[in-house]
Each structure stands twice: as C-alpha cells, then as structure tokens.
CSV table of C-alpha atoms and ligand atoms in Angstrom, one decimal:
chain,number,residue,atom,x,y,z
A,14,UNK,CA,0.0,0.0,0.0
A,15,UNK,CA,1.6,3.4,-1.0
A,16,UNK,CA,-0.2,6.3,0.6
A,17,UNK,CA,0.9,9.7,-0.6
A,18,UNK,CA,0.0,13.2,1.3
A,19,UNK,CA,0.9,16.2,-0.8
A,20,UNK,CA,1.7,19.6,1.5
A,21,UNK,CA,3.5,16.4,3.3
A,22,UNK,CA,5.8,19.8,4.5
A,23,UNK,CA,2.8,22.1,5.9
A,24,UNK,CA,1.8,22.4,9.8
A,25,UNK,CA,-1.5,20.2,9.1
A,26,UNK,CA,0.8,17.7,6.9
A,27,UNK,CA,3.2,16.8,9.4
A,28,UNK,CA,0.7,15.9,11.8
A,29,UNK,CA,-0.5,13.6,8.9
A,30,UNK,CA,2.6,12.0,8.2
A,31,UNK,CA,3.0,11.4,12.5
A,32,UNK,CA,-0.6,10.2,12.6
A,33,UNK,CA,0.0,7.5,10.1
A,34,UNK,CA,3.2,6.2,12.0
A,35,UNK,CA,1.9,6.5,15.0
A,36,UNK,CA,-1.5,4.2,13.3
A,37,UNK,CA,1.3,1.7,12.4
A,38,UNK,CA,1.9,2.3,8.8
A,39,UNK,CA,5.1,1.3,7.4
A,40,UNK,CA,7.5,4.4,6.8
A,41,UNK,CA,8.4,3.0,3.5
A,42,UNK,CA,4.4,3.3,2.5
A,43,UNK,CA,4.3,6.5,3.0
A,44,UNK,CA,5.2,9.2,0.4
A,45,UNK,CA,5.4,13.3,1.8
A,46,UNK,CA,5.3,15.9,-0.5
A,47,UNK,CA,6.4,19.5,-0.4
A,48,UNK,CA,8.4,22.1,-1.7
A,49,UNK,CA,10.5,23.5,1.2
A,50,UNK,CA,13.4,21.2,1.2
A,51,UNK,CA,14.3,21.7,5.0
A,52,UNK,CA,10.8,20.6,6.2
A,53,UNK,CA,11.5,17.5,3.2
A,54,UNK,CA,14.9,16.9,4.8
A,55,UNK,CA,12.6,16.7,8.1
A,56,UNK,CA,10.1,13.9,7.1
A,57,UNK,CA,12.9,11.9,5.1
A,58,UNK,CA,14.3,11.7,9.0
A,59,UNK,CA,10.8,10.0,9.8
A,60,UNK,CA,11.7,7.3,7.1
A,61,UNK,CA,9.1,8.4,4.6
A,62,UNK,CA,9.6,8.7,0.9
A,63,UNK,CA,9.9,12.3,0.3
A,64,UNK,CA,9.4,14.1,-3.3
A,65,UNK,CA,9.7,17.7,-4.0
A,66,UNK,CA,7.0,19.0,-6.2
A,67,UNK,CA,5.0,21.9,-6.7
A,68,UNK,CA,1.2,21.6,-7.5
A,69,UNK,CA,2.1,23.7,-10.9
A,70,UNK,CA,4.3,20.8,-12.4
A,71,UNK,CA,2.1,18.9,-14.2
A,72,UNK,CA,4.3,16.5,-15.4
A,73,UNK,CA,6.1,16.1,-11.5
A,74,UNK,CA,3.3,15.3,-10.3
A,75,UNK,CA,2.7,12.7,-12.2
A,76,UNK,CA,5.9,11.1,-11.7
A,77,UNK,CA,5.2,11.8,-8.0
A,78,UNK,CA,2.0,10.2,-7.8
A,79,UNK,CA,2.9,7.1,-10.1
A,80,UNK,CA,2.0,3.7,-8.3
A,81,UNK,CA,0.2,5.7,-5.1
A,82,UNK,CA,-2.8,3.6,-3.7
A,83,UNK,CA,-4.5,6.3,-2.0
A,84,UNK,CA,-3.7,10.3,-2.4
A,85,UNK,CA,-4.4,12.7,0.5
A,86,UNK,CA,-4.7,16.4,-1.9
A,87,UNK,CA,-3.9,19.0,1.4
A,88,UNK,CA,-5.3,22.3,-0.2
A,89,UNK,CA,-2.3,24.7,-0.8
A,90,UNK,CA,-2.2,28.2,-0.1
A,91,UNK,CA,-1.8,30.3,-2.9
A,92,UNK,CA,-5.5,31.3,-2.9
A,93,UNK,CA,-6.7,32.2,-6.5
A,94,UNK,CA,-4.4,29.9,-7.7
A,95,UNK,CA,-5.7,26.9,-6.2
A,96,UNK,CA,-8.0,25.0,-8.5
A,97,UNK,CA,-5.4,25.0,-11.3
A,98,UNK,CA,-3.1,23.8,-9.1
A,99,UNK,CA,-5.6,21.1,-7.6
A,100,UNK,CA,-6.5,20.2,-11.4
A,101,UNK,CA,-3.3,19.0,-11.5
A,102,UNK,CA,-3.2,16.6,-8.5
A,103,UNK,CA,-6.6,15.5,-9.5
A,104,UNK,CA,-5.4,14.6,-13.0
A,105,UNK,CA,-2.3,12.7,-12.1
A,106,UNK,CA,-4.4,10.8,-9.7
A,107,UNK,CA,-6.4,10.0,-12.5
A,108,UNK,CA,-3.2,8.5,-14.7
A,109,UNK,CA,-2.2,6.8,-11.6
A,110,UNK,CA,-5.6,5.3,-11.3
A,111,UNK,CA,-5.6,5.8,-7.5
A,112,UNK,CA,-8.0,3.9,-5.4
A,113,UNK,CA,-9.0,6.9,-3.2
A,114,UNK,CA,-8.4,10.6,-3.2
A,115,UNK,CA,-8.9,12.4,0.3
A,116,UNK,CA,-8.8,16.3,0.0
A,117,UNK,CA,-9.2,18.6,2.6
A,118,UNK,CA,-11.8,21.0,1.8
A,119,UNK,CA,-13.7,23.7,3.9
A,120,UNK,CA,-17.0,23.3,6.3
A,121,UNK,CA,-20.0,23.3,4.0
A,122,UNK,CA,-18.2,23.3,1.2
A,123,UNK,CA,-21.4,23.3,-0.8
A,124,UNK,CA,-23.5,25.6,0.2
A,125,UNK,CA,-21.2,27.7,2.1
A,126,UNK,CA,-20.7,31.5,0.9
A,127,UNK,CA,-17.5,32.8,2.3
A,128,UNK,CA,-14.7,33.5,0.3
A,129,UNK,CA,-12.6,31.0,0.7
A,130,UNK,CA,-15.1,28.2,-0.6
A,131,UNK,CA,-15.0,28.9,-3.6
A,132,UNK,CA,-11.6,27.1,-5.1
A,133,UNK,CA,-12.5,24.6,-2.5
A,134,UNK,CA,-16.2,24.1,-3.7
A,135,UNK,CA,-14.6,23.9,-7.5
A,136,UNK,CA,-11.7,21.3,-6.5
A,137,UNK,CA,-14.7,19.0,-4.7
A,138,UNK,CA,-16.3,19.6,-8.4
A,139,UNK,CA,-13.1,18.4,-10.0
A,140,UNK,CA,-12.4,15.5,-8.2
A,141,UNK,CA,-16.2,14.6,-8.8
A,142,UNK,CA,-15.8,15.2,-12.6
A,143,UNK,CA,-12.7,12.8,-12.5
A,144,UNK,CA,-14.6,9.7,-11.4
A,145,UNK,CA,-12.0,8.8,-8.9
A,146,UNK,CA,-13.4,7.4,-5.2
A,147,UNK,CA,-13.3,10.1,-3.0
A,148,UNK,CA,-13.2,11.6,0.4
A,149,UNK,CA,-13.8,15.2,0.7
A,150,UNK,CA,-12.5,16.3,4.7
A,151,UNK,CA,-14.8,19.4,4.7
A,152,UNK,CA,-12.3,21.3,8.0
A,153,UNK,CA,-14.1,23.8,10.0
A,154,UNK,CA,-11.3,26.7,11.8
A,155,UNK,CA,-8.5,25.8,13.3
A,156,UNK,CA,-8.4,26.0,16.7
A,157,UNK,CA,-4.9,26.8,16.4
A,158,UNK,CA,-5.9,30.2,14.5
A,159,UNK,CA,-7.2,31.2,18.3
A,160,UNK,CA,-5.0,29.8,20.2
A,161,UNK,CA,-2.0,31.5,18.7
A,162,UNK,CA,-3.1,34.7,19.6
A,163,UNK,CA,-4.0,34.4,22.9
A,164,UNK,CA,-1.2,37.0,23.8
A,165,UNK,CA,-2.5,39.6,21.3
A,166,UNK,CA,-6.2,39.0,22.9
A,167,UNK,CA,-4.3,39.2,26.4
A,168,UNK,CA,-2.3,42.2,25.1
A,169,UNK,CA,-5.3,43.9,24.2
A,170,UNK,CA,-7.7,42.6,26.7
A,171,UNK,CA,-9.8,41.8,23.5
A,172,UNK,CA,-10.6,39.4,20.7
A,173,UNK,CA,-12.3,41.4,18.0
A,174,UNK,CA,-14.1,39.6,15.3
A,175,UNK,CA,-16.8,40.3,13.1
A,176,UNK,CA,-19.0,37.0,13.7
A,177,UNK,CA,-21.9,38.2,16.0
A,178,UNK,CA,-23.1,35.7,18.1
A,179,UNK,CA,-22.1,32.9,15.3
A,180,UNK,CA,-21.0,29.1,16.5
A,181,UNK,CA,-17.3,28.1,14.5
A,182,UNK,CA,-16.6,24.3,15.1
A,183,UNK,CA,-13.2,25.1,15.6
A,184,UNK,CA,-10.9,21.9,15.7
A,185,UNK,CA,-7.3,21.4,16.5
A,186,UNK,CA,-4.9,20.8,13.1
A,187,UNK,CA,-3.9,18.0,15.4
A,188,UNK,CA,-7.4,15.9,15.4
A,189,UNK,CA,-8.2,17.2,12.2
A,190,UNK,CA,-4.5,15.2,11.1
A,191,UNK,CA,-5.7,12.1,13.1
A,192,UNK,CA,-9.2,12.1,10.9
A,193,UNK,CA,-7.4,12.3,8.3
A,194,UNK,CA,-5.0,9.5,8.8
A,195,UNK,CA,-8.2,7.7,9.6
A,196,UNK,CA,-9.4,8.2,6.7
A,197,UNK,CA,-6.7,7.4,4.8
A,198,UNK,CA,-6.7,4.0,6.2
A,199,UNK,CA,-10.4,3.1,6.4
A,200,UNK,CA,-11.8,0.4,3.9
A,201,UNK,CA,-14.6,2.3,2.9
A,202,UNK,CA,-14.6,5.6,3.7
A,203,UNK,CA,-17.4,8.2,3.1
A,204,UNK,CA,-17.6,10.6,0.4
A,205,UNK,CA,-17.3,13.5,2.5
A,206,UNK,CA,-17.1,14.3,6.1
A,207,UNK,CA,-17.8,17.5,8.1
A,208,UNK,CA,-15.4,17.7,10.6
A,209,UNK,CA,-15.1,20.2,13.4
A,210,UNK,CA,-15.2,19.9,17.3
A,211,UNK,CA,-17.5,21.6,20.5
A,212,UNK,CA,-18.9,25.0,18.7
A,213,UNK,CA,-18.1,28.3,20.2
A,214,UNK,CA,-19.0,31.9,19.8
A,215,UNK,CA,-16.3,34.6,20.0
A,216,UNK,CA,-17.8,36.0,23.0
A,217,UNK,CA,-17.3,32.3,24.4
A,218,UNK,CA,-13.9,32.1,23.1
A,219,UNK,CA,-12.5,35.9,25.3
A,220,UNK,CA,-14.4,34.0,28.2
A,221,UNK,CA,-12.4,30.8,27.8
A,222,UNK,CA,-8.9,33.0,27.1
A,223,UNK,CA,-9.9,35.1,30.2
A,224,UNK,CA,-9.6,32.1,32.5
A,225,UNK,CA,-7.4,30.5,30.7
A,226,UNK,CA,-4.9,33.2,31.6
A,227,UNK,CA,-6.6,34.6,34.4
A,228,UNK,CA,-6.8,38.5,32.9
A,229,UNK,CA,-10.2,40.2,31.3
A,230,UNK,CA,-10.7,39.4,28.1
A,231,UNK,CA,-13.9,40.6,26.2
A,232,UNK,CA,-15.5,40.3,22.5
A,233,UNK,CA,-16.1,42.9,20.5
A,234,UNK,CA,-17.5,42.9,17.5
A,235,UNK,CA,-17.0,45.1,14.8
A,236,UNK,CA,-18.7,45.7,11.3
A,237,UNK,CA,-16.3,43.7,8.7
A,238,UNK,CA,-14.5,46.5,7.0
A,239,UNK,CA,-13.4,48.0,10.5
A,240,UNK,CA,-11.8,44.9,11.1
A,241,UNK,CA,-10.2,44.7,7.8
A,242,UNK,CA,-8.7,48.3,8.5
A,243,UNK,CA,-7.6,46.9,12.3
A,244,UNK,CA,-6.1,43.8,10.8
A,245,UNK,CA,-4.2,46.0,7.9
A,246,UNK,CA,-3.1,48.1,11.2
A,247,UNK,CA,-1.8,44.9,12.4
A,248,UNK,CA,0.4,44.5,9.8
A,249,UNK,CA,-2.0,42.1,7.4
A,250,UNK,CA,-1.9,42.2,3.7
A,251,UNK,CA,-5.1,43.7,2.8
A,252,UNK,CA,-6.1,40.5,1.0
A,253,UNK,CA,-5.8,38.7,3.6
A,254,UNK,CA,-6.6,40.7,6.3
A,255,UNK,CA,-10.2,41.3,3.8
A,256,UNK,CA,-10.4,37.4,3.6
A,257,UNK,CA,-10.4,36.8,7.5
A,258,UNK,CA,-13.1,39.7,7.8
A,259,UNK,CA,-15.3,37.8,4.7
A,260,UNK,CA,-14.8,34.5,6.8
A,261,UNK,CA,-16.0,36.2,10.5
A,262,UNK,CA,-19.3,37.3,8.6
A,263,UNK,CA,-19.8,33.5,7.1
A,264,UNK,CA,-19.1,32.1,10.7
A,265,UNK,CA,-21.5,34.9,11.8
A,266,UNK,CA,-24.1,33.0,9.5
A,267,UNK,CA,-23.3,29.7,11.0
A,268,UNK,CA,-21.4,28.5,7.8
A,269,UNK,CA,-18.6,27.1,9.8
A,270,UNK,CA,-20.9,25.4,12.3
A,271,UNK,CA,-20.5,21.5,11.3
A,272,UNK,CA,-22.2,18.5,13.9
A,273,UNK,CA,-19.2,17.1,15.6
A,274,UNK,CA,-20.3,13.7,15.3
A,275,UNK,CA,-17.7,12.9,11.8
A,276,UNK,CA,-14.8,14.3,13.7
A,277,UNK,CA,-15.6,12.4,17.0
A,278,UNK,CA,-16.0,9.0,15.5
A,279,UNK,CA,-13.0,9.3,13.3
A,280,UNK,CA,-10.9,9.8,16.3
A,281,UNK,CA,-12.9,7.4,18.7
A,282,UNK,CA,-13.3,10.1,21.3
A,283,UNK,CA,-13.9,13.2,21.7
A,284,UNK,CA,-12.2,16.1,20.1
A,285,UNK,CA,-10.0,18.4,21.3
A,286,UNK,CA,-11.9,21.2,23.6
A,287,UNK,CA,-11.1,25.0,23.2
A,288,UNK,CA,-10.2,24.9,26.7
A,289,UNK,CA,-7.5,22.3,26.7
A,290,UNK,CA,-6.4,23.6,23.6
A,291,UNK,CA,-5.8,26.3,25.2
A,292,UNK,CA,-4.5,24.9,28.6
A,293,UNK,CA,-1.6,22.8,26.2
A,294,UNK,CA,-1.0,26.5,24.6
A,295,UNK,CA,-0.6,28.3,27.9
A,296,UNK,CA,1.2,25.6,29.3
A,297,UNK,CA,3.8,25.1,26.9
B,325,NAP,N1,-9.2,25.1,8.3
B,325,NAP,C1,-8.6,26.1,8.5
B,325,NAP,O1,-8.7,26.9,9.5
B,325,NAP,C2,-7.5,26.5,7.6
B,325,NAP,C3,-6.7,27.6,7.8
B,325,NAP,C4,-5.7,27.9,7.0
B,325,NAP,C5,-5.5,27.2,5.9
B,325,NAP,N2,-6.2,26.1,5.6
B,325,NAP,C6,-6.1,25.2,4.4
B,325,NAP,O2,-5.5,24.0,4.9
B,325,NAP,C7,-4.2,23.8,4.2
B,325,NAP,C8,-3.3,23.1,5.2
B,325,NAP,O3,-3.1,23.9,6.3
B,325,NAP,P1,-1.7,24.1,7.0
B,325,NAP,O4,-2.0,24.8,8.3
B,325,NAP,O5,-0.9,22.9,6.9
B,325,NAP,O6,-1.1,25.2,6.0
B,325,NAP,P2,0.5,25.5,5.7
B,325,NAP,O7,1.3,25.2,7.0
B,325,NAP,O8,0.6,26.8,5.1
B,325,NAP,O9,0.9,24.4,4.6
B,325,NAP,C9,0.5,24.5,3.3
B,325,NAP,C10,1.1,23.3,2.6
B,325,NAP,O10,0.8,23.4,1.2
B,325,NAP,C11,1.9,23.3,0.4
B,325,NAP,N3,1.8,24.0,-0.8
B,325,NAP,C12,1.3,25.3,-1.0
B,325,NAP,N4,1.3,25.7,-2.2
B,325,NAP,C13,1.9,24.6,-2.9
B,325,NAP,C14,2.3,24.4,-4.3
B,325,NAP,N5,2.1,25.4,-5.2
B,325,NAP,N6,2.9,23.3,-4.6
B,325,NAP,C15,3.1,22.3,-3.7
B,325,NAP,N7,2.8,22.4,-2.4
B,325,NAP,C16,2.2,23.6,-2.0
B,325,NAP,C17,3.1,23.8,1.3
B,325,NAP,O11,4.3,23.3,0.8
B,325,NAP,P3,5.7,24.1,1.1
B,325,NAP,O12,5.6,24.7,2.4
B,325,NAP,O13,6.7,23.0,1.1
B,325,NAP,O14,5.9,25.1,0.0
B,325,NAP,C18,2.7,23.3,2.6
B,325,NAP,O15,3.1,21.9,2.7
B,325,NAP,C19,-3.8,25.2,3.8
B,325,NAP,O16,-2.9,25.1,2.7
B,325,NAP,C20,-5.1,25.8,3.4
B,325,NAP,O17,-5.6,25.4,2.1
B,325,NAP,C21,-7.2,25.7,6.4
C-alpha cells in the first residue's frame, strides 16, 4: 500500500505524516510531499519517501503520484491559484488510477458563501468530474488560529471579530491530522465528512482565554471593513486581512458550524476542547 500526502511539509501535513506512524503504517508506504526542502529533509528523517514537487508541475506530479494507492490532496495556499493547481493533482491521480483521493476542503463546502469556498467548492467539483473514489474532509477553523493569539487577545484585553453571536466548530490541526489518517486507512470511507469539534461563539472564546490566563478578556464585535482596516493596522496584507473579515461574517451566518459527530467517531473520542487547547497552549 503506498499512501501519498501532498503539502506532506505544511503544519497540518506533518501531523498527517505522525498520525500515520503512530497508526502503524510502514515508513516505507508512506510518500510526503512538499516544496521547502528543510521541512523534506525533516520527514525523510521520519523514514518516509519524500518528493519535492509543486502543485504547478504537471508532469512532477505525475511522476510523483505514479504507483500511489491512495492520495491525501492537502489544499495549498496560494488562494486564486488553487483550483489550477488542484487540477493537477486530480489529474495525475487519475493516470495513476488511485483507489482513493482524500482532499481537505472547507465546512459546508457546498452551500457555504465565504470567500474561501470557492476554489474549494470547485476542486470537490473536479475530483467529482474525475470519477476517482473520494473523500472530501470538509475542515471547520482551526483551533490553532485562536489559540495562537492568545497573547494579542491578552495584550489587548480583547478578541475582535466580526462574527456576531455565530457558532465556529473550531478543531485542533492535530485531530483534524488524526481524521485524516483515519481516513486514509479506512476500507470504505465516506464521500465527504464535516469535521469540526465543540462549537463556540467569540464572545465564548474571550471567556475561555480570560480564565485560561486569568486576565479580562472581552469580545467585541465590529462591522467587517473596521476589522479589515484593524487587521491592515496589524500589519496584514489587505487581501488577507479582507479574507479573515469575509470568513468572520460567514461564521457569523453559521457557515462554519458542522455537527461534531464525523470528527468524533473518526478519532474514537472526543475532540480536542477549546479549553485544553488552550491549557496545552498556555502551558507550553
Ligand atoms: N481550516 C482552517 O482553519 C485553515 C486555515 C488555513 C489554511 N487552511 C487550508 O489548509 C491547508 C493546510 O493547512 P496548513 O496549516 O498545513 O497550511 P500550511 O502550513 O501553510 O501548509 C501548506 C502546505 O501546502 C503546500 N503548498 C502550498 N502551495 C503549494 C504548491 N504550489 N505546490 C506544492 N505544495 C504547495 C506547502 O508546501 P511548502 O511549504 O513545502 O511550500 C505546505 O506543505 C492550507 O494550505 C489551506 O488550504 C485551512
């Protein structure tokens, strides 16, 4: 069984890579991909076949994916860029004639209206169109996206957002690695999965930070170009910084809200909470 996991090199790809070992595949059935040849350098260190490719090289990726079983497509992160680049995993899974091909899409990927769903919404359409088994891993937030700013929200005694009293079933990249591993090895896997953990409004997550760390911490929510302009003051590329507003107001309309049933019987247990996500953050 060859198993290959492209953006092997990524935060969320790593964690793939480990949860495979640690489910007791093989090294040598595992194939990483990535660009960055220091976080290559890394995996090869694990044992696992590693390939430098970029999602634009047609043709590499077709040598890369030659003789794979079963494909995990991570979603890179040029955004705009991504479907032709996805295209081109999708099709050299096809010449490989894979038996599965996970890809890691966003919550509601097909009905929901934030930005970012788009490229993700076409790739599922793709991968569709190519005939190939499938597993779309439709990921809510990471819970690391909070948790890694705990000391701005403690800095500032604030975590501003633009979400209203909307639910995100924010999931640790950990867990959401562990599905996907799962996935990966189950016989027959679903078509897609909505995977998040315990919802949370952003008024609940400055409570949760508050105690976490023991300071005041409130929510306040702004209208979604003030938090562009905040987040540009911050030091955010206005794309970007326009993108995280865009996804506040879809959370705001419950498009990142997902049952947490997928992620929880994937894992055998339940996921991740914010507040021992953010306990292991405070604590390390
Ligand atoms: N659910 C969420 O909250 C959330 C948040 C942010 C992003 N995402 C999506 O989830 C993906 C994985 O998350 P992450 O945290 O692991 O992101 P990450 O750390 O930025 O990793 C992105 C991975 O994609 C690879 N990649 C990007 N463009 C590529 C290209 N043109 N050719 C080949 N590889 C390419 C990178 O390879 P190199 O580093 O080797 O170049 C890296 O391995 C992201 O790429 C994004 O699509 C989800």
């Amino acid at each position: 069984m060859s198993l290959v996991v492209t953006g092997a090199t990524g935060q969320l790809g790593r964690l793939v890579v480990s949860s495979l070992l640690a489910k007791g595949v093989p090294a040598d059935q595992i194939v990483a991909l990535g660009r960055d040849e220091e976080r290559l350098a890394a995996l090869a260190a694990l044992g696992v076949t590693t390939r430098r490719v970029d999602y634009a090289d047609a043709a590499g990726l077709a040598d890369a994916l030659a003789g794979a079983d079963r494909v995990l497509l991570i979603s890179g992160s040029e955004v705009g860029r991504r479907l032709v680049q996805h295209q081109n995993v999708v099709d050299a899974a096809k010449a490989a004639g894979v038996g599965l091909l996970a890809y890691t899409s966003i919550a509601n990927a097909d009905t929901s209206g934030l930005a970012l769903a788009a490229e993700h919404r076409a790739t599922e359409e793709a991968i569709v169109a190519s005939g190939l088994r499938h597993a779309f891993l439709r990921n809510s937030w990471y819970t690391d996206l909070y948790t890694g700013q705990v000391p701005t929200y403690v800095e500032h005694g604030a975590v501003l957002g633009a979400a209203g009293d909307g639910r995100v079933s924010a999931a640790t990249r950990a867990d959401l690695a562990e599905a996907a591993a799962a996935v990966l090895l189950l016989e027959e896997p679903r078509a897609v999965y909505e995977l998040g953990g315990a919802a949370f409004t952003l008024a609940e997550l400055a409570a949760a930070v508050g105690e976490a760390t023991g300071t005041e911490v409130a929510y306040s929510d702004l209208p979604a170009e003030e938090l562009t302009t905040v987040l540009v003051g911050a030091g955010l590329p206005e794309q970007y910084a326009a993108v995280l507003a865009d996804a506040d107001l879809g959370l705001g309309r419950g498009e990142l809200y997902v049952d947490p049933a997928d992620l929880q019987v994937l894992l055998g247990r339940p996921a991740t909470t914010l507040a021992e996500a953010l306990s292991a953050t405070i604590g390390a």
